[in-house]
Amino acid sequence: AFQLTNIARDIVDDAAIGRVYVPEQWLRSRGIPIDEIEDMRHRESLAVLAAELVETAEPYYDSAMQGLSALPLRSAWSVATARDVYRAIGRQVRAKGSHAWDSRVRTTSLQKVWFAARGAGVAIAARALPHSKRKQFLWNRGR
């Protein structure tokens, strides 16, 4: 989930330094040549692609909460906090649409403090919950 959000947020900046993390076929299907990702003419189409990446991340953000009770407290706190930080970034990318790349989307310091405090509470509360079964459609253990 975090990586999908990063890709959506940084797609234009990454392209500027020669890095493209979305399949060329996805770009082509939206009329965006791989060497024109930065071109302002493609911002509306790019916004649709970024919104799809953010939407794809959503079930993974939800699934991150399911494993918290299995983690040590500090790790659970970190995961719960990062989940909220990156989810907020993704939601901003989606909300800004074609303007998502006018300036870097980020969370404020105050938001981060709130997310850290909330993450601590969530991590502590997760200790009281039983481990839940993982949803198989989200991931499979490698063999």
PDB file of C-alpha atoms in Angstrom:
ATOM      1  CA  ALA A   1       0.000   0.000   0.000  1.00  0.00           C
ATOM      2  CA  PHE A   2       2.767   2.420   0.958  1.00  0.00           C
ATOM      3  CA  GLN A   3       4.625   1.812  -2.287  1.00  0.00           C
ATOM      4  CA  LEU A   4       1.516   2.231  -4.447  1.00  0.00           C
ATOM      5  CA  THR A   5       0.908   5.567  -2.733  1.00  0.00           C
ATOM      6  CA  ASN A   6       4.526   6.615  -3.273  1.00  0.00           C
ATOM      7  CA  ILE A   7       4.295   5.725  -6.955  1.00  0.00           C
ATOM      8  CA  ALA A   8       1.096   7.773  -7.345  1.00  0.00           C
ATOM      9  CA  ARG A   9       2.541  10.768  -5.514  1.00  0.00           C
ATOM     10  CA  ASP A  10       5.964  10.717  -7.180  1.00  0.00           C
ATOM     11  CA  ILE A  11       5.087   9.615 -10.719  1.00  0.00           C
ATOM     12  CA  VAL A  12       6.041  12.975 -12.291  1.00  0.00           C
ATOM     13  CA  ASP A  13       9.145  13.571 -10.137  1.00  0.00           C
ATOM     14  CA  ASP A  14      10.339  10.017 -10.779  1.00  0.00           C
ATOM     15  CA  ALA A  15       9.837  10.403 -14.533  1.00  0.00           C
ATOM     16  CA  ALA A  16      11.955  13.575 -14.433  1.00  0.00           C
ATOM     17  CA  ILE A  17      14.923  11.489 -13.265  1.00  0.00           C
ATOM     18  CA  GLY A  18      14.279   8.620 -15.647  1.00  0.00           C
ATOM     19  CA  ARG A  19      12.360   6.311 -13.322  1.00  0.00           C
ATOM     20  CA  VAL A  20       8.968   4.915 -14.282  1.00  0.00           C
ATOM     21  CA  TYR A  21       7.295   2.481 -11.904  1.00  0.00           C
ATOM     22  CA  VAL A  22       4.001   1.978 -13.724  1.00  0.00           C
ATOM     23  CA  PRO A  23       3.709  -0.419 -16.646  1.00  0.00           C
ATOM     24  CA  GLU A  24       4.106   1.260 -20.017  1.00  0.00           C
ATOM     25  CA  GLN A  25       0.901  -0.479 -21.132  1.00  0.00           C
ATOM     26  CA  TRP A  26      -1.057   1.403 -18.433  1.00  0.00           C
ATOM     27  CA  LEU A  27       0.368   4.686 -19.671  1.00  0.00           C
ATOM     28  CA  ARG A  28      -0.288   3.849 -23.327  1.00  0.00           C
ATOM     29  CA  SER A  29      -3.880   2.856 -22.579  1.00  0.00           C
ATOM     30  CA  ARG A  30      -4.403   6.397 -21.281  1.00  0.00           C
ATOM     31  CA  GLY A  31      -2.623   8.044 -24.209  1.00  0.00           C
ATOM     32  CA  ILE A  32       0.506   8.922 -22.236  1.00  0.00           C
ATOM     33  CA  PRO A  33       3.798   8.183 -24.013  1.00  0.00           C
ATOM     34  CA  ILE A  34       6.382   7.006 -21.487  1.00  0.00           C
ATOM     35  CA  ASP A  35       8.708   9.872 -22.401  1.00  0.00           C
ATOM     36  CA  GLU A  36       5.931  12.465 -21.905  1.00  0.00           C
ATOM     37  CA  ILE A  37       4.801  11.678 -18.355  1.00  0.00           C
ATOM     38  CA  GLU A  38       5.926  15.127 -17.202  1.00  0.00           C
ATOM     39  CA  ASP A  39       4.022  16.913 -19.973  1.00  0.00           C
ATOM     40  CA  MET A  40       1.177  19.017 -18.571  1.00  0.00           C
ATOM     41  CA  ARG A  41      -1.095  17.856 -21.408  1.00  0.00           C
ATOM     42  CA  HIS A  42      -1.284  14.442 -19.752  1.00  0.00           C
ATOM     43  CA  ARG A  43      -2.096  15.558 -16.198  1.00  0.00           C
ATOM     44  CA  GLU A  44      -5.802  14.671 -16.357  1.00  0.00           C
ATOM     45  CA  SER A  45      -5.046  11.155 -17.605  1.00  0.00           C
ATOM     46  CA  LEU A  46      -2.224  10.818 -15.105  1.00  0.00           C
ATOM     47  CA  ALA A  47      -4.597  11.845 -12.315  1.00  0.00           C
ATOM     48  CA  VAL A  48      -6.956   9.015 -13.291  1.00  0.00           C
ATOM     49  CA  LEU A  49      -4.063   6.537 -13.197  1.00  0.00           C
ATOM     50  CA  ALA A  50      -2.854   7.866  -9.830  1.00  0.00           C
ATOM     51  CA  ALA A  51      -6.379   7.622  -8.397  1.00  0.00           C
ATOM     52  CA  GLU A  52      -6.534   3.991  -9.525  1.00  0.00           C
ATOM     53  CA  LEU A  53      -3.223   3.275  -7.773  1.00  0.00           C
ATOM     54  CA  VAL A  54      -4.520   4.908  -4.588  1.00  0.00           C
ATOM     55  CA  GLU A  55      -7.751   2.891  -4.787  1.00  0.00           C
ATOM     56  CA  THR A  56      -5.754  -0.302  -5.326  1.00  0.00           C
ATOM     57  CA  ALA A  57      -3.837   0.455  -2.121  1.00  0.00           C
ATOM     58  CA  GLU A  58      -6.962   0.775   0.047  1.00  0.00           C
ATOM     59  CA  PRO A  59      -7.550  -2.928   0.861  1.00  0.00           C
ATOM     60  CA  TYR A  60      -3.866  -3.267   1.717  1.00  0.00           C
ATOM     61  CA  TYR A  61      -4.103  -0.391   4.206  1.00  0.00           C
ATOM     62  CA  ASP A  62      -7.041  -2.186   5.799  1.00  0.00           C
ATOM     63  CA  SER A  63      -5.145  -5.474   5.886  1.00  0.00           C
ATOM     64  CA  ALA A  64      -2.206  -3.832   7.670  1.00  0.00           C
ATOM     65  CA  MET A  65      -4.403  -3.493  10.727  1.00  0.00           C
ATOM     66  CA  GLN A  66      -5.163  -7.206  10.814  1.00  0.00           C
ATOM     67  CA  GLY A  67      -1.590  -8.170  11.602  1.00  0.00           C
ATOM     68  CA  LEU A  68      -0.892  -5.612  14.320  1.00  0.00           C
ATOM     69  CA  SER A  69      -1.665  -7.985  17.179  1.00  0.00           C
ATOM     70  CA  ALA A  70       1.047 -10.344  15.928  1.00  0.00           C
ATOM     71  CA  LEU A  71       3.749  -7.650  15.991  1.00  0.00           C
ATOM     72  CA  PRO A  72       5.838  -6.365  18.887  1.00  0.00           C
ATOM     73  CA  LEU A  73       4.276  -3.188  20.293  1.00  0.00           C
ATOM     74  CA  ARG A  74       6.790  -0.727  18.796  1.00  0.00           C
ATOM     75  CA  SER A  75       6.524  -2.357  15.372  1.00  0.00           C
ATOM     76  CA  ALA A  76       2.727  -2.300  15.558  1.00  0.00           C
ATOM     77  CA  TRP A  77       2.872   1.387  16.482  1.00  0.00           C
ATOM     78  CA  SER A  78       5.135   2.114  13.506  1.00  0.00           C
ATOM     79  CA  VAL A  79       2.894   0.237  11.074  1.00  0.00           C
ATOM     80  CA  ALA A  80      -0.286   1.882  12.393  1.00  0.00           C
ATOM     81  CA  THR A  81       1.309   5.326  12.163  1.00  0.00           C
ATOM     82  CA  ALA A  82       2.764   4.798   8.686  1.00  0.00           C
ATOM     83  CA  ARG A  83      -0.581   3.462   7.504  1.00  0.00           C
ATOM     84  CA  ASP A  84      -2.316   6.700   8.448  1.00  0.00           C
ATOM     85  CA  VAL A  85       0.457   8.939   7.070  1.00  0.00           C
ATOM     86  CA  TYR A  86       0.600   7.243   3.676  1.00  0.00           C
ATOM     87  CA  ARG A  87      -3.146   6.796   3.411  1.00  0.00           C
ATOM     88  CA  ALA A  88      -3.558  10.553   3.979  1.00  0.00           C
ATOM     89  CA  ILE A  89      -0.996  11.249   1.254  1.00  0.00           C
ATOM     90  CA  GLY A  90      -2.859   8.981  -1.147  1.00  0.00           C
ATOM     91  CA  ARG A  91      -6.155  10.653  -0.391  1.00  0.00           C
ATOM     92  CA  GLN A  92      -4.588  14.058  -1.047  1.00  0.00           C
ATOM     93  CA  VAL A  93      -3.191  12.864  -4.387  1.00  0.00           C
ATOM     94  CA  ARG A  94      -6.645  11.642  -5.364  1.00  0.00           C
ATOM     95  CA  ALA A  95      -8.372  14.832  -4.155  1.00  0.00           C
ATOM     96  CA  LYS A  96      -5.956  17.158  -5.971  1.00  0.00           C
ATOM     97  CA  GLY A  97      -6.498  15.371  -9.265  1.00  0.00           C
ATOM     98  CA  SER A  98      -4.433  16.908 -12.061  1.00  0.00           C
ATOM     99  CA  HIS A  99      -2.880  19.365  -9.569  1.00  0.00           C
ATOM    100  CA  ALA A 100      -1.365  16.583  -7.445  1.00  0.00           C
ATOM    101  CA  TRP A 101       2.074  17.268  -8.900  1.00  0.00           C
ATOM    102  CA  ASP A 102       2.074  21.077  -8.725  1.00  0.00           C
ATOM    103  CA  SER A 103       3.919  20.717  -5.410  1.00  0.00           C
ATOM    104  CA  ARG A 104       4.907  17.673  -3.384  1.00  0.00           C
ATOM    105  CA  VAL A 105       1.960  16.164  -1.523  1.00  0.00           C
ATOM    106  CA  ARG A 106       2.811  15.526   2.112  1.00  0.00           C
ATOM    107  CA  THR A 107       1.326  15.460   5.556  1.00  0.00           C
ATOM    108  CA  THR A 108       1.929  18.312   7.980  1.00  0.00           C
ATOM    109  CA  SER A 109       3.926  17.954  11.189  1.00  0.00           C
ATOM    110  CA  LEU A 110       0.711  18.328  13.175  1.00  0.00           C
ATOM    111  CA  GLN A 111      -0.925  15.537  11.171  1.00  0.00           C
ATOM    112  CA  LYS A 112       2.097  13.310  11.792  1.00  0.00           C
ATOM    113  CA  VAL A 113       1.912  13.952  15.542  1.00  0.00           C
ATOM    114  CA  TRP A 114      -1.807  13.083  15.472  1.00  0.00           C
ATOM    115  CA  PHE A 115      -1.151   9.934  13.423  1.00  0.00           C
ATOM    116  CA  ALA A 116       1.644   8.871  15.808  1.00  0.00           C
ATOM    117  CA  ALA A 117      -0.601   9.365  18.840  1.00  0.00           C
ATOM    118  CA  ARG A 118      -3.460   7.532  17.191  1.00  0.00           C
ATOM    119  CA  GLY A 119      -1.079   4.809  16.020  1.00  0.00           C
ATOM    120  CA  ALA A 120       0.058   4.256  19.603  1.00  0.00           C
ATOM    121  CA  GLY A 121      -3.539   3.844  20.723  1.00  0.00           C
ATOM    122  CA  VAL A 122      -4.328   1.475  17.877  1.00  0.00           C
ATOM    123  CA  ALA A 123      -1.207  -0.605  18.583  1.00  0.00           C
ATOM    124  CA  ILE A 124      -2.094  -0.892  22.267  1.00  0.00           C
ATOM    125  CA  ALA A 125      -5.713  -1.773  21.483  1.00  0.00           C
ATOM    126  CA  ALA A 126      -4.555  -4.409  18.983  1.00  0.00           C
ATOM    127  CA  ARG A 127      -2.860  -6.315  21.821  1.00  0.00           C
ATOM    128  CA  ALA A 128      -6.312  -7.258  23.110  1.00  0.00           C
ATOM    129  CA  LEU A 129      -7.492  -8.611  19.763  1.00  0.00           C
ATOM    130  CA  PRO A 130      -7.009 -12.174  18.563  1.00  0.00           C
ATOM    131  CA  HIS A 131      -4.978 -12.694  15.419  1.00  0.00           C
ATOM    132  CA  SER A 132      -7.283 -12.600  12.436  1.00  0.00           C
ATOM    133  CA  LYS A 133      -6.987 -14.752   9.351  1.00  0.00           C
ATOM    134  CA  ARG A 134      -5.236 -13.166   6.406  1.00  0.00           C
ATOM    135  CA  LYS A 135      -7.247 -12.494   3.285  1.00  0.00           C
ATOM    136  CA  GLN A 136      -5.723 -14.736   0.638  1.00  0.00           C
ATOM    137  CA  PHE A 137      -6.534 -12.386  -2.233  1.00  0.00           C
ATOM    138  CA  LEU A 138      -4.204  -9.743  -0.779  1.00  0.00           C
ATOM    139  CA  TRP A 139      -0.996 -11.748  -0.682  1.00  0.00           C
ATOM    140  CA  ASN A 140       0.459 -15.210  -0.584  1.00  0.00           C
ATOM    141  CA  ARG A 141       3.551 -16.403   1.205  1.00  0.00           C
ATOM    142  CA  GLY A 142       6.396 -17.174  -1.203  1.00  0.00           C
ATOM    143  CA  ARG A 143       7.524 -20.749  -1.613  1.00  0.00           C
TER     144      ARG A 143
END
